[in-house]
Structures are given as structure tokens and as C-alpha cells.
Amino acid sequence: MKNFWNKISHLGLEEFSEEEILLNYRSTLLLNRLSMVLVLIMTTYFPIEIIFHGYILLPVIFIQIVLMAVTLLINKKKKYKAAIYYFMAMSLMLVYPTIFLVPDGAGTALFLLPGSIIGLLFLKNNLLSFCYWALTVLLYISTVLLRPFIPHGIDIPEETLTMFYPIFVCIVFIMFYFVLRYLKNINEDYEKTIEKQKNKILHDGLLLAE
């Protein structure tokens, strides 16, 4: 499992050393891992949907999984920036319609919360990252305003909604934890790499001085 995780994490980065990845391709490493985590989370919907709603939504969920997994394929082709923009677009395009698909109270709008930080994670331009954050906030506000006028596509019993809400909340917390934990680890690894380089430069300088 660990080898599989490492292979997925390093898609498109196979030719680079770990040091090069930490210095120049941290965002790609994070994107690969985040995409895989989302694919796994979405895959868990299959048994839940079968139990509570039958097989009606399975094709929709399958398409969502495939569209999210395309991010990995784009990185595999070394189109790193394209993968980032595709992932950002899909994160909103897959979540937003789903909010109106199920009745109010399911908690699907909560997935816009982790979506709002994607720009901060992957965009170096502060203005662009703020615009993406603002767009996510506006989409969330629009769900509140439009919800009374758009009928939901699936009827779900109240007791089922009550059960789903804490599950979705937990998933959101897991996503936040994963991102923050990864950023902490990658920052520590980056600092170690920089320290190694500084020590190597000092060592080489001493050898030249001798």
C-alpha cells in the first residue's frame, strides 16, 4: 500500500530526485495526493448510495470519480499548471450541482469550505488565489439564496439527512487535517533540504579554502 501511495504521489515526477521535488514541485506532490484522497472518499459513496438510494446515482458518482482522477493523468503528462487549473475547476463544478441535487440539510454545501482554500494552496499569484476564494464564497451564498427556488432532484427521508450531515462534516474535517498535516510535513522536509544544501555549500567552501 505504501509503494502504491508513493507511486501515485510521484506521478509525473519520476525523473526528479526527492530533493528536486521538495524544492520545485511540492504543489504537484500535494495535488497528486489530494486528488487520490478525494477519489477514495468519493468511492466510499458507492455502498452508501446503494443502501439508501439504490443504483440511480451510481453512474453520476462514477463520472465524478473519473473526472477527478483525470487530474492524475494530466500530471502524469507533466502538464503541471494545467492539472492545477483543471482540479480547481472540477472541485467547484462537481460540488455545486450536487448541492441542489439533494434536499437542504444534507450538508453537501460544506464541501465548498475546503474548496475555498485550493487557490491558496496552488496559486502563487495572491490576486488569483483571492479571486478563487471569493468565487467559492459567492457560490456558497448563491446556494443559500437559490435553494428555495430550485427543487431538489432526490427525495431523502429526514432521518437519513440527519445521519448524512455528521458524516459530511467529518469528511470536511478529514480533508482539512490532511492538507494541514501534509503542509506541515512538507515544510519540515523543505527546511531539512535547505539545511543540507547550506551544509554542503559550507563544506565545499572549506575544501576549496584548504
N, CA and C of each residue as an Amber inpcrd file, in Angstrom:
protein
   630
   0.8260000  -1.2040000   0.0000000   0.0000000   0.0000000   0.0000000
   0.8660000   1.2620000   0.0000000   1.9610000   1.2170000   0.7910000
   2.8510000   2.3740000   0.8550000   3.4950000   2.6400000  -0.4970000
   3.9190000   1.5720000  -1.1870000   4.5240000   1.7370000  -2.5100000
   3.5150000   2.3030000  -3.5080000   2.2690000   1.8390000  -3.4220000
   1.2250000   2.3510000  -4.3100000   0.9980000   3.8370000  -4.0490000
   0.9340000   4.2170000  -2.7740000   0.7440000   5.6180000  -2.4070000
   1.8860000   6.4840000  -2.9260000   3.1050000   5.9920000  -2.8070000
   4.2680000   6.7470000  -3.2990000   4.2400000   6.8930000  -4.8160000
   3.8150000   5.8360000  -5.5040000   3.7320000   5.9180000  -6.9690000
   2.7030000   6.9480000  -7.4060000   1.5500000   6.9450000  -6.7480000
   0.5130000   7.9300000  -7.0730000   1.0100000   9.3370000  -6.7600000
   1.6570000   9.4960000  -5.6110000   2.1420000  10.8170000  -5.1910000
   3.1570000  11.3930000  -6.1670000   3.9450000  10.5230000  -6.7950000
   5.0340000  10.9790000  -7.6530000   4.7150000  10.8590000  -9.1520000
   3.4340000  10.7570000  -9.4920000   3.0670000  10.7230000 -10.9120000
   3.5430000  12.0020000 -11.6090000   4.2810000  11.8260000 -12.7060000
   4.8210000  12.9650000 -13.4350000   6.1120000  13.5010000 -12.8670000
   6.5460000  12.9420000 -11.7360000   7.7660000  13.4370000 -11.0730000
   8.8410000  12.3610000 -10.9790000   8.6510000  11.2760000 -11.7130000
   9.5440000  10.1220000 -11.5660000  11.0010000  10.4520000 -11.8800000
  11.2210000  11.3840000 -12.7990000  12.5920000  11.6720000 -13.2210000
  13.3390000  12.6040000 -12.2670000  12.6270000  13.1580000 -11.2900000
  13.2530000  14.1000000 -10.3650000  13.6450000  13.4030000  -9.0710000
  14.7050000  13.9200000  -8.4510000  15.0920000  13.4190000  -7.1390000
  14.1400000  13.9790000  -6.0850000  14.1430000  13.3580000  -4.9010000
  13.2720000  13.8310000  -3.8230000  13.6170000  15.2720000  -3.4390000
  14.8970000  15.5910000  -3.5370000  15.3420000  16.9530000  -3.2180000
  14.7870000  17.9610000  -4.2190000  14.8150000  17.6120000  -5.5100000
  14.2670000  18.4990000  -6.5460000  12.7650000  18.6810000  -6.3750000
  12.0960000  17.6020000  -6.0110000  10.6420000  17.6760000  -5.8220000
  10.2970000  18.6170000  -4.6770000  11.0290000  18.5030000  -3.5670000
  10.7740000  19.3460000  -2.4050000  11.0670000  20.8150000  -2.7010000
  12.0350000  21.0600000  -3.5640000  12.4160000  22.4400000  -3.8650000
  11.5160000  23.0830000  -4.9180000  11.0780000  22.3010000  -5.9000000
  10.3970000  22.9020000  -7.0590000   9.0110000  22.3490000  -7.3920000
   8.6480000  21.1750000  -6.8510000   7.3990000  20.5350000  -7.2880000
   6.5290000  20.0960000  -6.1120000   6.5770000  20.8480000  -5.0200000
   5.7720000  20.4900000  -3.8390000   4.2760000  20.5380000  -4.1440000
   3.8710000  21.5200000  -4.9470000   2.4390000  21.6520000  -5.2440000
   1.9240000  20.4600000  -6.0490000   2.7660000  19.9320000  -6.9440000
   2.3640000  18.7590000  -7.7360000   2.2260000  17.5370000  -6.8470000
   3.1510000  17.3890000  -5.9150000   3.0910000  16.2830000  -4.9640000
   1.8040000  16.3580000  -4.1490000   1.4780000  17.5540000  -3.6620000
   0.2580000  17.7470000  -2.8890000  -0.9780000  17.4860000  -3.7460000
  -0.9690000  17.9580000  -4.9840000  -2.1220000  17.7890000  -5.8690000
  -2.3840000  16.3180000  -6.1530000  -1.3310000  15.5530000  -6.4070000
  -1.4980000  14.1120000  -6.6370000  -2.1310000  13.4320000  -5.4310000
  -1.6280000  13.7680000  -4.2550000  -2.1330000  13.1230000  -3.0450000
  -3.5610000  13.5500000  -2.7250000  -3.8320000  14.8220000  -2.8790000
  -5.1800000  15.3190000  -2.6060000  -6.1820000  14.7300000  -3.5850000
  -5.8050000  14.6240000  -4.8540000  -6.6960000  14.0330000  -5.8560000
  -7.0080000  12.5850000  -5.5130000  -5.9800000  11.8480000  -5.0850000
  -6.1810000  10.4420000  -4.7400000  -7.0690000  10.2910000  -3.5150000
  -6.8710000  11.1550000  -2.5210000  -7.7150000  11.1100000  -1.3180000
  -9.1730000  11.3750000  -1.6810000  -9.4130000  12.3620000  -2.5460000
 -10.7810000  12.6790000  -2.9600000 -11.4140000  11.5290000  -3.7420000
 -10.6260000  10.8780000  -4.5970000 -11.1270000   9.7200000  -5.3480000
 -11.5400000   8.6060000  -4.3860000 -10.7150000   8.3760000  -3.3590000
 -11.0270000   7.3310000  -2.3770000 -12.2770000   7.6820000  -1.5800000
 -12.3940000   8.9590000  -1.1830000 -13.5750000   9.3920000  -0.4270000
 -14.8340000   9.2340000  -1.2630000 -14.7490000   9.6600000  -2.5320000
 -15.9180000   9.5620000  -3.4070000 -16.2910000   8.1070000  -3.6800000
 -15.2900000   7.2210000  -3.6990000 -15.5570000   5.8040000  -3.9310000
 -16.3700000   5.2040000  -2.7920000 -16.1810000   5.7420000  -1.5720000
 -16.9460000   5.2220000  -0.4290000 -18.4320000   5.5260000  -0.5590000
 -18.7980000   6.4460000  -1.4610000 -20.2120000   6.7520000  -1.6730000
 -20.9740000   5.5920000  -2.3070000 -20.2680000   4.7140000  -3.0170000
 -20.9460000   3.6240000  -3.7270000 -21.8090000   2.7740000  -2.7860000
 -21.2410000   2.1870000  -1.7280000 -22.1000000   1.3750000  -0.8440000
 -23.1670000   2.1960000  -0.1370000 -22.8450000   3.4650000   0.2030000
 -23.8330000   4.3210000   0.8770000 -25.0300000   4.5730000  -0.0320000
 -24.7380000   4.8870000  -1.3000000 -25.8150000   5.1490000  -2.2580000
 -26.6540000   3.9040000  -2.5150000 -25.9970000   2.7630000  -2.6110000
 -26.7300000   1.5180000  -2.8650000 -27.6800000   1.2150000  -1.7100000
 -27.2070000   1.4460000  -0.4820000 -28.0250000   1.1410000   0.6970000
 -29.2350000   2.0610000   0.7940000 -29.0200000   3.3670000   0.5650000
 -30.0810000   4.3440000   0.8290000 -30.8670000   4.7690000  -0.4150000
 -30.2300000   4.7280000  -1.5900000 -30.9200000   5.2370000  -2.7780000
 -30.9380000   4.2550000  -3.9520000 -30.3620000   3.0780000  -3.7720000
 -30.3140000   2.1320000  -4.8760000 -29.1950000   2.4790000  -5.8560000
 -29.4240000   2.1580000  -7.1270000 -28.3700000   2.2990000  -8.1230000
 -28.5410000   3.5320000  -9.0250000 -29.4920000   4.3860000  -8.6840000
 -29.8220000   5.5100000  -9.5720000 -28.6430000   6.4580000  -9.7610000
 -27.9560000   6.8080000  -8.6780000 -26.8970000   7.8190000  -8.7490000
 -25.5000000   7.2420000  -8.9950000 -25.3810000   5.9340000  -9.0670000
 -24.0600000   5.3370000  -9.2440000 -23.3480000   5.8130000 -10.5100000
 -24.0390000   5.9360000 -11.6650000 -23.3450000   6.4600000 -12.8510000
 -22.8200000   7.8850000 -12.6410000 -23.5910000   8.7110000 -11.9240000
 -23.1660000  10.0820000 -11.6600000 -21.9050000  10.0950000 -10.7980000
 -21.9030000   9.2800000  -9.7510000 -20.7350000   9.2140000  -8.8600000
 -19.5260000   8.6760000  -9.6130000 -19.7500000   7.6800000 -10.4500000
 -18.6430000   7.1100000 -11.2280000 -18.0220000   8.1720000 -12.1450000
 -18.8770000   8.9510000 -12.8010000 -18.3750000  10.0200000 -13.6810000
 -17.5880000  11.0470000 -12.8750000 -18.0640000  11.3930000 -11.6840000
 -17.3620000  12.3420000 -10.8240000 -15.9790000  11.8150000 -10.4340000
 -15.9190000  10.5350000 -10.1200000 -14.6280000   9.9200000  -9.7490000
 -13.6510000   9.9720000 -10.9200000 -14.1510000   9.6230000 -12.1040000
 -13.2950000   9.6380000 -13.2980000 -12.7850000  11.0480000 -13.5840000
 -13.6830000  12.0320000 -13.5010000 -13.2880000  13.4160000 -13.7710000
 -12.2380000  13.9000000 -12.7760000 -12.3640000  13.5060000 -11.5110000
 -11.3630000  13.8960000 -10.5190000 -10.0400000  13.1740000 -10.7540000
 -10.1040000  11.9080000 -11.1830000  -8.8850000  11.1340000 -11.4330000
  -8.1200000  11.6420000 -12.6500000  -8.7960000  12.3530000 -13.5470000
  -8.1170000  12.9190000 -14.7220000  -6.9800000  13.8480000 -14.3060000
  -7.0990000  14.4750000 -13.1350000  -6.0240000  15.3320000 -12.6170000
  -4.7070000  14.5750000 -12.5580000  -4.7620000  13.3260000 -12.1230000
  -3.5540000  12.4970000 -12.0280000  -2.9670000  12.2250000 -13.4110000
  -3.8440000  11.9970000 -14.3780000  -3.3720000  11.7320000 -15.7380000
  -2.6900000  12.9630000 -16.3350000  -3.2440000  14.1420000 -16.0490000
  -2.6460000  15.3780000 -16.5630000  -1.2640000  15.5940000 -15.9540000
  -1.1360000  15.3420000 -14.6600000   0.1850000  15.4450000 -14.0300000
   1.1450000  14.4020000 -14.5860000   0.6090000  13.2160000 -14.8910000
   1.4320000  12.1570000 -15.4760000   2.0420000  12.6170000 -16.7970000
   1.2940000  13.4620000 -17.5330000   1.7780000  14.0170000 -18.7990000
   2.6690000  15.2400000 -18.5840000   2.9470000  15.5550000 -17.2950000
   3.8210000  16.6790000 -16.9150000   3.2260000  18.0420000 -17.2800000
   1.9230000  18.1110000 -17.3640000   1.2300000  19.3890000 -17.5780000
   0.7950000  19.9120000 -16.2080000   1.7760000  20.3560000 -15.4210000
   1.5330000  20.6500000 -14.0160000   0.5460000  21.7970000 -13.8030000
   0.7100000  22.8880000 -14.5300000  -0.1910000  24.0350000 -14.3740000
  -1.5940000  23.6920000 -14.8570000  -1.6700000  22.9640000 -15.9650000
  -2.9700000  22.5540000 -16.4890000  -3.7060000  21.6800000 -15.4720000
  -2.9670000  20.8160000 -14.7910000  -3.5700000  19.9460000 -13.7780000
  -4.1480000  20.7670000 -12.6240000  -3.4300000  21.8090000 -12.2270000
  -3.9040000  22.6670000 -11.1320000  -5.2080000  23.3620000 -11.5110000
  -5.2250000  23.9700000 -12.7000000  -6.4240000  24.6900000 -13.1280000
  -7.5990000  23.7350000 -13.3470000  -7.3060000  22.5550000 -13.8770000
  -8.3660000  21.5580000 -14.0760000  -8.9400000  21.1300000 -12.7280000
  -8.0710000  20.8440000 -11.7730000  -8.5070000  20.4080000 -10.4420000
  -9.3510000  21.4820000  -9.7720000  -8.9210000  22.7320000  -9.8810000
  -9.6710000  23.8330000  -9.2750000 -11.0600000  23.9590000  -9.8910000
 -11.1350000  23.8340000 -11.2050000 -12.4300000  23.9290000 -11.8870000
 -13.3350000  22.7660000 -11.5030000 -12.7860000  21.5550000 -11.5040000
 -13.5860000  20.3810000 -11.1780000 -14.0760000  20.3940000  -9.7390000
 -13.2740000  20.9370000  -8.8380000 -13.6550000  20.9800000  -7.4210000
 -14.9570000  21.7450000  -7.2280000 -15.1350000  22.8050000  -7.9960000
 -16.3730000  23.5840000  -7.8990000 -17.4830000  22.9920000  -8.7580000
 -17.1390000  22.5360000  -9.9530000 -18.1530000  22.0450000 -10.8850000
 -18.7870000  20.7320000 -10.4210000 -18.0480000  19.9400000  -9.6420000
 -18.6020000  18.6800000  -9.1510000 -19.4210000  18.8730000  -7.8850000
 -19.0400000  19.8540000  -7.0700000 -19.7270000  20.0710000  -5.7970000
 -21.0030000  20.8840000  -5.9710000 -20.9140000  21.9690000  -6.7340000
 -22.0210000  22.9290000  -6.8030000 -23.3430000  22.3030000  -7.2640000
 -23.3760000  21.5560000  -8.3620000 -24.6690000  20.9610000  -8.7720000
 -25.2010000  19.9560000  -7.7580000 -24.2800000  19.2620000  -7.0670000
 -24.7010000  18.2520000  -6.0910000 -25.4680000  18.8800000  -4.9370000
 -25.1260000  20.1160000  -4.6060000 -25.8010000  20.8160000  -3.5070000
 -27.2990000  20.9120000  -3.7690000 -27.6810000  21.1350000  -5.0350000
 -29.0950000  21.2750000  -5.3880000 -29.7470000  19.9290000  -5.6990000
 -28.9150000  18.9070000  -5.8320000 -29.4520000  17.5900000  -6.1670000
 -30.1530000  16.9540000  -4.9810000 -29.6250000  17.2090000  -3.7760000
 -30.1870000  16.6040000  -2.5620000 -30.9110000  17.6690000  -1.7440000
 -31.8060000  17.2660000  -0.8680000 -32.5560000  18.2370000  -0.0620000
 -31.6470000  19.0400000   0.8670000 -32.1220000  20.2030000   1.2460000
 -31.3960000  21.0450000   2.1930000 -31.2560000  20.3220000   3.5250000
 -30.0820000  20.4160000   4.1130000 -29.8340000  19.7490000   5.3910000
 -28.8850000  18.5840000   5.2840000 -28.5450000  18.1820000   4.0520000
 -27.6120000  17.0570000   3.8760000 -26.1790000  17.4630000   4.1910000
 -25.8650000  18.7500000   4.0290000 -24.5200000  19.2260000   4.3480000
 -23.5670000  19.2190000   3.1830000 -24.0720000  19.0130000   1.9620000
 -23.1700000  18.9660000   0.8030000 -22.4930000  20.3150000   0.5480000
 -23.1350000  21.4120000   0.9510000 -22.5340000  22.7360000   0.7590000
 -21.2620000  22.9000000   1.5830000 -21.0940000  22.0690000   2.6070000
 -19.8930000  22.1460000   3.4430000 -18.6200000  21.8600000   2.6510000
 -18.7520000  21.1280000   1.5500000 -17.5640000  20.7960000   0.7530000
 -16.9860000  22.0100000   0.0420000 -17.7490000  23.1020000   0.0050000
 -17.1900000  24.3350000  -0.5550000 -16.1770000  24.9650000   0.3980000
 -16.2220000  24.5970000   1.6780000 -15.2800000  25.1570000   2.6550000
 -13.8380000  24.7530000   2.3490000 -13.5390000  23.4440000   2.2500000
 -12.1610000  23.0980000   1.8510000 -11.8440000  23.5450000   0.4340000
 -12.8790000  23.6210000  -0.4250000 -12.6580000  24.1010000  -1.7840000
 -12.1780000  25.5330000  -1.8190000 -12.5540000  26.3250000  -0.8130000
 -12.1960000  27.7430000  -0.8070000 -10.7010000  27.9800000  -0.6010000
  -9.9880000  26.9910000  -0.0550000  -8.5530000  27.1900000   0.2060000
  -7.6700000  26.6380000  -0.9190000  -8.2830000  26.0600000  -1.9320000
  -7.4960000  25.4630000  -3.0180000  -6.6260000  26.5040000  -3.7110000
  -7.1950000  27.6890000  -3.9420000  -6.4160000  28.7470000  -4.5810000
  -5.1910000  29.1160000  -3.7770000  -5.3360000  29.1660000  -2.4390000
  -4.2030000  29.4890000  -1.5710000  -3.1290000  28.4030000  -1.6340000
  -3.5620000  27.1720000  -1.8400000  -2.6200000  26.0530000  -1.8720000
  -1.8010000  26.0040000  -3.1560000  -2.4510000  26.3200000  -4.2810000
  -1.8200000  26.0280000  -5.5670000  -1.5010000  27.2350000  -6.4380000
  -2.0400000  28.4010000  -6.1160000  -1.7830000  29.5810000  -6.9430000
  -0.7660000  30.5000000  -6.2620000   0.2920000  30.8200000  -6.9620000
   1.3050000  31.7100000  -6.4000000   0.8660000  33.1710000  -6.4500000
   0.0210000  33.5020000  -7.4060000  -0.4700000  34.8670000  -7.5390000
  -1.5330000  35.1390000  -6.4700000  -1.2710000  36.1000000  -5.5920000
  -2.1830000  36.3840000  -4.4880000  -3.5510000  36.8590000  -4.9690000
  -3.5640000  37.6510000  -6.0390000  -4.8360000  38.1580000  -6.5570000
  -5.6960000  37.0190000  -7.0900000  -5.0640000  36.0990000  -7.8470000
  -5.8110000  34.9620000  -8.3950000  -6.3390000  34.0530000  -7.2910000
  -5.5090000  33.8140000  -6.2740000  -5.9520000  32.9540000  -5.1710000
  -7.1040000  33.6000000  -4.4090000  -7.0530000  34.9300000  -4.2440000
  -8.1530000  35.6260000  -3.5740000  -9.4200000  35.5610000  -4.4310000
  -9.2840000  35.7300000  -5.7310000 -10.4470000  35.6720000  -6.6270000
 -11.1090000  34.2990000  -6.5700000 -10.3000000  33.2430000  -6.5040000
 -10.8650000  31.8930000  -6.4200000 -11.5940000  31.7110000  -5.0920000
 -10.9820000  32.2130000  -4.0160000 -11.6260000  32.1500000  -2.7090000
 -12.9520000  32.9110000  -2.7330000 -12.9420000  34.1240000  -3.3020000
 -14.1580000  34.9420000  -3.3770000 -15.2330000  34.2540000  -4.2140000
 -14.8190000  33.6150000  -5.3120000 -15.7680000  32.8900000  -6.1550000
 -16.4410000  31.7710000  -5.3710000 -15.6590000  31.0510000  -4.5840000
 -16.2140000  29.9600000  -3.7770000 -17.2130000  30.4920000  -2.7630000
 -16.8770000  31.6110000  -2.1280000 -17.7890000  32.2310000  -1.1550000
 -19.0930000  32.6620000  -1.8430000 -18.9680000  33.2630000  -3.0200000
 -20.1590000  33.6980000  -3.7700000 -21.0330000  32.5070000  -4.1590000
 -20.3850000  31.4140000  -4.5440000 -21.1560000  30.2100000  -4.8870000
 -21.9050000  29.6830000  -3.6700000 -21.2500000  29.7330000  -2.5310000
 -21.9120000  29.2790000  -1.3030000 -23.1180000  30.1620000  -0.9870000
 -22.9420000  31.4830000  -1.0830000 -24.0410000  32.4160000  -0.8250000
 -25.1780000  32.1780000  -1.8210000 -24.8240000  31.8910000  -3.0690000
 -25.8520000  31.6550000  -4.0840000 -26.6730000  30.4060000  -3.7680000
 -26.0430000  29.4040000  -3.1580000 -26.8080000  28.2040000  -2.7880000
 -27.8640000  28.5380000  -1.7370000 -27.5070000  29.4330000  -0.8130000
 -28.4560000  29.8440000   0.2280000 -29.6210000  30.6160000  -0.3810000
 -29.3090000  31.5050000  -1.3440000 -30.3310000  32.3540000  -1.9480000
 -31.2140000  31.5850000  -2.9380000 -30.5930000  30.6460000  -3.6710000
 -31.3320000  29.9440000  -4.7260000 -32.0540000  28.6960000  -4.2440000
 -31.6190000  28.1660000  -3.1100000 -32.1850000  26.9110000  -2.6190000
 -33.7120000  26.9050000  -2.5660000 -34.3650000  27.9760000  -2.0860000
 -35.8450000  27.9400000  -2.0180000 -36.5340000  27.8700000  -3.3850000
 -35.8130000  28.2420000  -4.4460000 -36.4400000  28.3230000  -5.7640000
 -36.0960000  27.1390000  -6.6810000 -35.1530000  26.3110000  -6.2610000
 -34.7370000  25.1760000  -7.0890000 -35.1180000  23.8760000  -6.3870000
 -36.0120000  23.1160000  -6.9640000 -36.4140000  21.8470000  -6.3260000
 -35.2730000  20.8270000  -6.3700000 -35.1080000  20.0810000  -5.2990000
 -34.0510000  19.0680000  -5.2600000 -34.4220000  17.8900000  -6.1530000
 -33.4000000  17.1940000  -6.6180000 -33.6230000  16.1100000  -7.5700000
 -33.9020000  14.7670000  -6.9390000 -33.5160000  14.6180000  -5.6560000
 -33.6700000  13.3220000  -4.9860000 -34.4060000  13.5220000  -3.6690000
 -35.3930000  12.6870000  -3.4130000 -36.1020000  12.7300000  -2.1300000
 -35.3780000  11.8360000  -1.1280000 -34.9740000  12.4510000  -0.0170000
 -34.2760000  11.7170000   1.0300000 -35.0280000  11.9110000   2.3390000
 -35.3380000  10.8360000   3.0500000 -36.0460000  10.9530000   4.3330000
 -35.2660000  11.8060000   5.3340000 -35.9850000  12.4680000   6.2130000
 -35.3840000  13.3690000   7.2000000 -34.3580000  12.6470000   8.0750000
 -34.6730000  11.4020000   8.4760000 -33.7430000  10.6630000   9.3400000
 -32.4390000  10.3410000   8.6170000 -32.5350000  10.1350000   7.2870000
 -31.3220000   9.8850000   6.5020000 -30.4850000  11.1430000   6.3930000
 -31.1330000  12.2850000   6.1910000 -30.4050000  13.5610000   6.1500000
 -29.6760000  13.8070000   7.4590000 -30.3670000  13.5050000   8.5610000
 -29.7680000  13.7020000   9.8800000 -28.5220000  12.8380000  10.0430000
 -28.5210000  11.6540000   9.4440000 -27.3660000  10.7650000   9.5400000
 -26.2290000  11.2240000   8.6290000 -26.5810000  11.7280000   7.4420000
 -25.5630000  12.1170000   6.4750000 -24.7970000  13.3650000   6.9040000
 -25.4710000  14.2850000   7.5670000 -24.8360000  15.5580000   7.9130000
 -23.5530000  15.3780000   8.7220000 -23.5570000  14.6270000   9.8290000
 -22.3050000  14.4470000  10.5690000 -21.2310000  13.7100000   9.7730000
 -21.6520000  12.8220000   8.8610000 -20.6730000  12.1320000   8.0160000
 -19.9480000  13.1260000   7.1230000 -20.7120000  14.0220000   6.4880000
 -20.1040000  15.0310000   5.6180000 -19.2290000  15.9950000   6.4090000
 -19.6580000  16.3320000   7.6310000 -18.8380000  17.2050000   8.4820000
 -17.4960000  16.5390000   8.7860000 -17.5460000  15.2550000   9.1130000
 -16.3090000  14.5100000   9.3980000 -15.3870000  14.4740000   8.1810000
 -15.9630000  14.2910000   6.9940000 -15.1630000  14.2630000   5.7710000
 -14.4720000  15.5970000   5.5520000 -15.1950000  16.6980000   5.7970000
 -14.6050000  18.0310000   5.6480000 -13.4430000  18.2090000   6.6150000
 -13.6250000  17.7920000   7.8690000 -12.5460000  17.8940000   8.8500000
 -11.3520000  17.0370000   8.4500000 -11.6220000  15.8470000   7.9040000
 -10.5390000  14.9660000   7.4450000  -9.7460000  15.6330000   6.3280000
 -10.4540000  16.2740000   5.4160000  -9.7810000  16.9480000   4.3000000
  -8.8990000  18.0900000   4.8010000  -9.4200000  18.8770000   5.7390000
  -8.6280000  19.9630000   6.3090000  -7.4000000  19.4070000   7.0390000
  -7.6030000  18.3320000   7.8050000  -6.4930000  17.7280000   8.5360000
  -5.4230000  17.2190000   7.5780000  -5.8610000  16.5410000   6.5130000
  -4.9090000  16.0060000   5.5430000  -4.0530000  17.1170000   4.9460000
  -4.7010000  18.1980000   4.5190000  -3.9700000  19.3010000   3.8780000
  -3.0030000  19.9410000   4.8570000  -3.4710000  20.2510000   6.0710000
  -2.6180000  20.9280000   7.0520000  -1.4690000  20.0260000   7.5070000
  -1.7590000  18.7460000   7.6990000  -0.7080000  17.7970000   8.1100000
   0.3410000  17.6760000   7.0120000  -0.1260000  17.6020000   5.7650000
   0.8210000  17.4880000   4.6580000   1.6760000  18.7440000   4.5450000
   1.0540000  19.9150000   4.6670000   1.8130000  21.1630000   4.5810000
   2.8600000  21.2430000   5.6950000   2.5000000  20.7810000   6.8840000
   3.4450000  20.7540000   7.9930000   4.6270000  19.8370000   7.6720000
   4.3250000  18.6330000   7.1700000   5.3910000  17.6770000   6.8540000
   6.2770000  18.1710000   5.7210000   5.6490000  18.7240000   4.6760000
   6.4230000  19.1680000   3.5230000   7.2870000  20.3640000   3.8820000
   6.8040000  21.2170000   4.8040000   7.5920000  22.3620000   5.2390000
   8.8010000  21.9040000   6.0360000   8.6090000  20.8880000   6.8810000
   9.7320000  20.3470000   7.6490000  10.7610000  19.6980000   6.7270000
  10.2840000  18.9410000   5.7270000  11.2030000  18.3170000   4.7750000
  11.9390000  19.3670000   3.9580000  11.2270000  20.4360000   3.5980000
  11.8400000  21.5220000   2.8300000  12.9520000  22.1930000   3.6440000
  12.6930000  22.4400000   4.9180000  13.6990000  23.0580000   5.7900000
  14.9280000  22.1600000   5.9280000  14.6900000  20.8450000   6.0340000
  15.8160000  19.9040000   6.1180000  16.6420000  19.9160000   4.8360000
  15.9460000  19.9880000   3.6900000  16.6400000  20.0250000   2.4000000
  17.4920000  21.2830000   2.2710000  16.9330000  22.4190000   2.6640000
  17.6730000  23.6820000   2.6180000  18.8810000  23.6150000   3.5410000
  18.7020000  23.0340000   4.7100000  19.8070000  22.9130000   5.6710000
  20.9140000  22.0250000   5.1100000  20.5190000  20.9300000   4.4350000
  21.5160000  20.0510000   3.8100000  22.3110000  20.7890000   2.7450000
  21.5970000  21.5750000   1.9430000  22.2710000  22.3400000   0.8900000
  23.2360000  23.3610000   1.4780000  22.8250000  24.0290000   2.5470000
  23.6970000  25.0150000   3.2020000  24.9480000  24.3450000   3.7640000
  24.7610000  23.1850000   4.3940000  25.9070000  22.4600000   4.9490000
  26.8520000  21.9920000   3.8400000  26.2530000  21.5530000   2.7130000
  27.0740000  21.1050000   1.5870000  27.8890000  22.2680000   1.0130000
  27.2520000  23.4390000   0.8900000  27.9540000  24.6190000   0.3700000
  29.0850000  25.0250000   1.3030000  28.8050000  24.9860000   2.6160000
  29.8430000  25.3280000   3.5990000  31.0030000  24.3280000   3.5380000
  30.6360000  23.0460000   3.4000000  31.6610000  22.0000000   3.3280000
  32.5160000  22.1550000   2.0760000  31.8560000  22.4120000   0.9430000
  32.5990000  22.6120000  -0.3010000  33.4860000  23.8460000  -0.2290000
  32.9550000  24.8860000   0.4470000  33.7440000  26.1080000   0.6050000
  34.9860000  25.8720000   1.4400000  34.8640000  25.0670000   2.4770000
  36.0210000  24.7580000   3.3290000  37.0650000  23.9430000   2.5690000
  36.5750000  23.0120000   1.7260000  37.5070000  22.2120000   0.9250000
  38.2760000  23.0850000  -0.0580000  37.5930000  24.0570000  -0.6700000
  38.2430000  24.9540000  -1.6080000  39.2570000  25.8430000  -0.8870000
  38.9160000  26.2480000   0.3290000  39.8160000  27.0990000   1.0930000
  41.0840000  26.3710000   1.4550000  40.9680000  25.0860000   1.6840000
  42.1520000  24.2890000   2.0140000  43.0370000  24.0690000   0.7830000
